[in-house]
Amino acid sequence: MKSFGIASIAAAALSGALFVTSVTADLPPIVIKGSHFFFENGTEFFIRGVAYQQDVNSNGTTSTTGTFTDPLADSAGCARDIPLLQELGTNTIRVYAINASLDHSACMQMLQDAGIYLLQDLSNPSSSINRNDPTWTTDLFADYAAVVDAMANYTNVLGFFAGNEVSNDVANTNASAFVKAAVRDMKSYIKTKDYRTIGVGYATNDNADIRIDLADYFNCGDAADAIDFWGYNIYSWCGDSSYTVSGYAQRTAEFANFSVPAFFAEYGCNTVQPRVFTEVQAIYGENMTGVWSGGIVYMYFQETNDFGLVTVSGDTVTKLPDFTALSKQLALATPSSTNSADYVVTNTVAQACPATGADWSAASVLPPIANADVCSCMVSSLSCTAATDLSANATATLFSYVCGLDKSACEGITTNSNTGVYGAYSMCNSYQQLSFAMDQYYKNQNKVSTACDFSGQAKIQSGSTSSSCSSLLSQAGSAGTGVVTTVPTGTAVSGSSGTSTKTSAAGAVIVPRFDTGLLQLGAYLFAAGIAGAGMILL
Ligand SMILES: *[C@@H]1O[C@H](CO)[C@@H](O)[C@H](O)[C@H]1NC(C)=O
Ligand SMILES: *[C@@H]1O[C@H](CO)[C@@H](O)[C@H](O)[C@H]1NC(C)=O
Ligand SMILES: *[C@@H]1O[C@H](CO)[C@@H](O)[C@H](O)[C@H]1NC(C)=O
Ligand SMILES: *[C@@H]1O[C@H](CO)[C@@H](O)[C@H](O)[C@H]1NC(C)=O
Ligand SMILES: *[C@@H]1O[C@H](CO)[C@@H](O)[C@H](O)[C@H]1NC(C)=O
Ligand SMILES: *[C@@H]1O[C@H](CO)[C@@H](O)[C@H](O)[C@H]1NC(C)=O
Ligand SMILES: *[C@@H]1O[C@H](CO)[C@@H](O)[C@H](O)[C@H]1NC(C)=O
Ligand SMILES: *[C@@H]1O[C@H](CO)[C@@H](O)[C@H](O)[C@H]1NC(C)=O
C-alpha cells in the first residue's frame, strides 16, 4: 500500500524508536509506451511471470459451486510461496480470481517487498462472461469494478484481464463482443475513479482458426474501447522444441506490428515431462523481445492437470524438477532492452476489425455501456413493472411469453452480436429487463389494465422521470433502441462480489445474475419452437 512505509516511519517516530529497520518502498508502477512495458525510469520491463492460484481457471466456464480460494487473501500462503517465487526469478504473478471483499494488504505488501507485480483477472467462477450465453451486464460491471477498487491503489498492479479464453473456437466468437465491452467499461471506470493509469487487457487461447481475428478484434477501432495489452495462452513449445517448430516464429511475425504490448499470458506445454523450459531462451532472446514482453509460466501449484512447479501440503512446499529447470532457464535469460526515451513508436496503427463471416461472428459495434443508472432510471419511469418476488423460472417463462406476444416490446432488451444491434437495456438485470418488456407491451396495448397483469405477476405504477434521468432515457429512446453514451458516475457502483442476489433501486430483492442465462435459454428454446405453437417467435 502506498502509505505503508511512511506510516511505519511515523509510528516508529511517535513511539520514540531509534532505529527503523525495514521500511521498504512500494514498487514503481509499470507504464505502457507503444508496444512495450517500462519502469518509470525508462528501463524496459519484461514479464517473468508465474500463474499463482489453486483450483481455478476463469476460462469462461461457470463453475457449479462458484467457490474458489483467493490466494491474495491468504497471508500464510503468500509468506510460504513468495520466497520461492523470488528464487525462481519471478517478477510478476497472474491471479485468476480474487474475492474483492477480502483483505489483500498483507500479500500485496509481501509482493511489493519481493519486487513482484500482479496481473489480476477481473472475473471469478461465480461472476464471468459465459461463452455459451454471453452477456455484459450491470451486475458483472459491479463485480469487476469491485476487483479494480480492491487493487487499484497498489502500485505493483501491472494490469487487469477482462477475460480469459472466453471465445475459444469458431462457435462462440460472438462472446468477444461482450468481453470487449467489459474492456471498454473497465478502462472508462478506472478513468472515472481517477485511479492511476492501469491497463486492461485480455488473455486468449491459441486456436488456429480464430487467433488472428481475435487479436485484431480486441485491438481494432477506437483506442478507448480496445485492449491495452494482449495476453496469449500458448502451449505450442513442447519439450526441447525450436523457434520454428513451435510456431513461435510465425506468431512473432503475426504480432510484429501490433500497437500494444503482447506477451504470453500462459506458457509451458507439459506433454513432454519433465519440462525443460528451453522456450525461455527464445521468449527472452533477440528473436522475440522486439515484439513480446515476456511471459507467464503455467503454473505454481501442482494439481491433477500436472502443470505444477511445486507441490504444497499445508506449510510445506516441495520443489518439482520443473521448478529447478525453469529457475535455471530464467537465470540465463538476459533480454536486451530498449530504453523508453530512445524508443520511437512505429506501431501506431490499430489492426482492422475482422469482417463477420464463417469464422468470425462478432460485429465491431459493441454492446451497450453497462450503466446501472440507465436501468434504475428506466424502471422508475415505467407504468408497468414485473412483480419483485418472481422466481428465476417464472421470470424466464414470462420473458418468453411477453416477447412471444409482442416482439417489438423486446427490442430494447435483445442482443445480436452478429449484427451489432443491441437493446439499450440489454445490460440491465433480469427484473429490470422483464419490467421494460411488460411496460412496452402495456403501452402497445394502449394501457388497458388487463395488459399489465400477467396473472398477478405485474403491477401498474405511476412512472416518474427525475431531471438526472431525462438525458439517459432520451438517449435510450422510448423503445430502448437508442444508444446511451453516458458512462456510469463511478460512485453509483455497489460491487458485492460473490453475493447471488441484488437489490433493485426500489429495495426489492431480485433474481440472481446467472438467471440472465436462464432467461436467454428460455427465449432460445422458445424461438426454436420448443415452447409450443401459436405464438409469435422472437
Ligand atoms: C529502473 O528501475 C528498475 C526497478 O527499480 C531497476 O531495476 C532499474 O535498474 C532502473 N534503471 C535504471 C537505469 O536506473
Ligand atoms: C475450463 O476450466 C475448467 C475448470 O478448471 C475445466 O474443467 C475446463 O476443462 C476448462 N475448459 C477449457 C475449454 O479450457
Ligand atoms: C485507496 O486510496 C484512497 C486514497 O488514499 C483511499 O481513499 C481508498 O480508501 C483506498 N482504497 C483502498 C481499497 O484501499
Ligand atoms: C532465432 O531465430 C533463428 C532463425 O529462425 C533460430 O535459428 C534461432 O534458434 C532462434 N533463437 C532462439 C533462441 O530460439
Ligand atoms: C500488420 O501486418 C499484417 C501482415 O503481417 C498486415 O496484414 C496488417 O495489415 C498490418 N497491420 C497494420 C496495422 O499495419
Ligand atoms: C426451473 O427450470 C429448470 C429448467 O427447466 C428446472 O430444471 C428446474 O427444476 C426449475 N425449478 C423450479 C423451482 O421450478
Ligand atoms: C451467439 O451465437 C450463438 C451461436 O450461434 C447464438 O445462439 C447466440 O444467440 C449468439 N448470441 C448473441 C448475443 O448474439
Ligand atoms: C467472498 O468473501 C465473503 C466474505 O468472506 C463471502 O461471504 C463470499 O461468499 C465470498 N465470495 C465468493 C465468491 O467466494
XYZ file of C-alpha atoms in Angstrom, residues 331-531:
201
model
C 18.611 -17.134 -14.704
C 20.162 -17.472 -18.173
C 17.626 -15.141 -19.767
C 19.071 -11.666 -20.186
C 16.850 -9.804 -22.602
C 18.391 -6.761 -24.198
C 16.052 -3.892 -23.649
C 15.080 -0.666 -25.278
C 15.137 2.485 -23.183
C 11.848 4.334 -23.257
C 13.438 7.635 -24.282
C 15.187 6.007 -27.234
C 12.122 4.079 -28.314
C 10.389 5.617 -31.277
C 6.960 4.054 -31.512
C 6.406 2.770 -35.014
C 3.374 0.511 -34.496
C 0.894 3.343 -34.272
C -1.937 1.874 -36.305
C -4.537 -0.453 -34.832
C -5.481 -3.604 -36.699
C -8.607 -3.546 -38.850
C -11.739 -5.069 -37.300
C -12.360 -8.544 -38.731
C -15.318 -8.853 -41.076
C -18.105 -11.110 -39.863
C -18.315 -14.365 -41.774
C -17.912 -18.103 -41.374
C -15.126 -17.908 -38.771
C -15.965 -14.660 -37.020
C -19.390 -13.577 -35.820
C -18.849 -10.519 -33.623
C -19.652 -7.196 -35.266
C -17.392 -4.293 -34.370
C -20.319 -2.388 -32.805
C -20.114 -3.238 -29.100
C -22.881 -3.987 -26.595
C -24.124 -1.035 -24.534
C -22.158 0.514 -21.689
C -23.309 -1.335 -18.549
C -24.524 1.819 -16.841
C -26.698 0.904 -13.836
C -28.089 4.453 -13.702
C -29.754 3.864 -17.072
C -31.551 0.790 -15.729
C -32.757 2.330 -12.486
C -33.942 5.439 -14.344
C -35.794 3.212 -16.787
C -37.582 1.234 -14.057
C -38.634 4.417 -12.247
C -40.115 5.763 -15.456
C -42.282 2.722 -16.242
C -46.048 2.495 -15.911
C -45.996 -1.287 -15.581
C -43.353 -3.348 -13.787
C -42.786 -7.009 -13.017
C -43.585 -8.252 -9.536
C -40.454 -8.168 -7.409
C -40.794 -11.656 -5.928
C -40.700 -13.742 -9.102
C -38.635 -16.906 -9.181
C -35.999 -17.298 -11.833
C -38.166 -19.789 -13.675
C -41.236 -17.595 -13.537
C -39.141 -14.749 -14.897
C -37.876 -16.907 -17.747
C -41.379 -18.056 -18.604
C -42.747 -14.520 -18.570
C -39.881 -13.261 -20.686
C -40.679 -15.806 -23.382
C -44.373 -15.133 -23.059
C -44.239 -11.343 -23.354
C -41.714 -11.340 -26.172
C -43.760 -14.012 -27.918
C -46.936 -11.936 -27.677
C -45.246 -8.767 -28.855
C -41.825 -8.965 -30.438
C -41.499 -5.182 -30.594
C -41.864 -4.981 -26.808
C -38.494 -6.699 -26.506
C -36.359 -4.720 -28.945
C -34.886 -2.731 -26.076
C -33.598 -5.853 -24.330
C -32.440 -8.165 -27.108
C -28.853 -8.606 -28.251
C -27.388 -9.774 -31.509
C -23.639 -9.512 -31.679
C -23.574 -10.739 -35.255
C -25.452 -7.684 -36.490
C -24.193 -5.475 -33.672
C -27.749 -4.496 -32.747
C -28.305 -4.233 -29.009
C -31.226 -3.009 -26.982
C -30.223 -0.115 -24.740
C -31.489 -2.058 -21.714
C -29.971 -5.418 -22.654
C -27.288 -4.868 -19.996
C -29.849 -4.451 -17.170
C -30.682 -7.201 -14.699
C -33.491 -9.621 -15.429
C -36.079 -7.895 -13.226
C -35.413 -4.604 -14.985
C -35.468 -6.176 -18.440
C -38.713 -8.009 -17.783
C -40.286 -4.858 -16.401
C -39.279 -2.954 -19.520
C -40.810 -5.597 -21.792
C -44.039 -5.689 -19.778
C -44.276 -1.914 -19.878
C -43.735 -1.848 -23.637
C -46.465 -4.430 -24.062
C -48.789 -2.458 -21.785
C -48.187 0.730 -23.774
C -48.616 -1.090 -27.076
C -51.991 -2.276 -25.739
C -52.966 1.353 -25.054
C -52.597 0.749 -21.325
C -55.688 -1.362 -20.859
C -55.349 -2.541 -17.268
C -55.526 -6.206 -18.247
C -52.307 -5.698 -20.219
C -50.348 -5.147 -17.016
C -51.336 -8.155 -15.019
C -49.813 -11.396 -16.293
C -51.714 -13.421 -13.719
C -50.779 -11.068 -10.942
C -47.085 -11.078 -11.879
C -47.011 -7.436 -12.961
C -48.278 -4.245 -11.421
C -49.143 -0.722 -12.515
C -47.146 2.140 -11.054
C -47.070 5.867 -11.718
C -43.774 6.242 -13.503
C -41.659 9.302 -12.983
C -38.502 10.709 -14.525
C -36.140 12.815 -12.453
C -34.132 15.511 -14.173
C -30.941 13.458 -13.807
C -32.628 10.637 -15.717
C -34.092 12.523 -18.626
C -30.953 12.633 -20.745
C -30.239 8.933 -20.198
C -33.786 7.942 -21.082
C -33.901 10.110 -24.156
C -30.645 8.597 -25.387
C -32.143 5.126 -24.882
C -35.301 6.099 -26.750
C -38.866 5.127 -25.904
C -38.484 1.628 -27.367
C -34.970 1.177 -25.951
C -33.447 1.096 -29.417
C -31.158 4.091 -28.941
C -27.539 4.175 -27.796
C -26.622 5.639 -24.409
C -23.108 7.049 -24.465
C -23.074 8.366 -20.883
C -20.658 6.437 -18.679
C -21.579 5.437 -15.116
C -20.808 8.027 -12.483
C -18.481 5.619 -10.690
C -19.862 6.362 -7.259
C -23.087 4.511 -8.093
C -21.339 1.154 -8.296
C -22.229 -1.205 -5.486
C -19.961 -4.153 -6.089
C -20.578 -7.158 -3.910
C -18.518 -9.939 -5.400
C -19.882 -13.323 -4.605
C -23.368 -12.463 -3.471
C -26.053 -14.108 -5.504
C -28.879 -11.641 -5.183
C -29.018 -7.963 -5.925
C -31.286 -5.310 -4.598
C -33.133 -3.195 -7.097
C -33.300 0.563 -6.886
C -36.614 0.193 -5.060
C -35.038 -2.032 -2.435
C -36.595 -5.266 -3.627
C -34.556 -8.442 -3.912
C -34.319 -9.558 -7.472
C -33.239 -12.770 -9.148
C -29.597 -13.903 -9.253
C -27.471 -12.741 -12.123
C -26.918 -16.179 -13.533
C -30.593 -16.383 -14.255
C -29.951 -13.985 -17.098
C -28.571 -17.056 -18.805
C -31.702 -18.947 -17.945
C -33.811 -16.169 -19.393
C -31.975 -16.274 -22.636
C -32.099 -20.040 -22.697
C -35.859 -19.695 -22.248
C -36.017 -17.288 -25.136
C -33.885 -19.573 -27.235
C -35.980 -22.657 -26.549
C -38.987 -20.598 -27.356
C -37.515 -19.331 -30.613
C -36.605 -22.882 -31.524
C -40.281 -23.743 -31.347
C -39.984 -25.838 -28.211
C -42.333 -23.698 -26.185
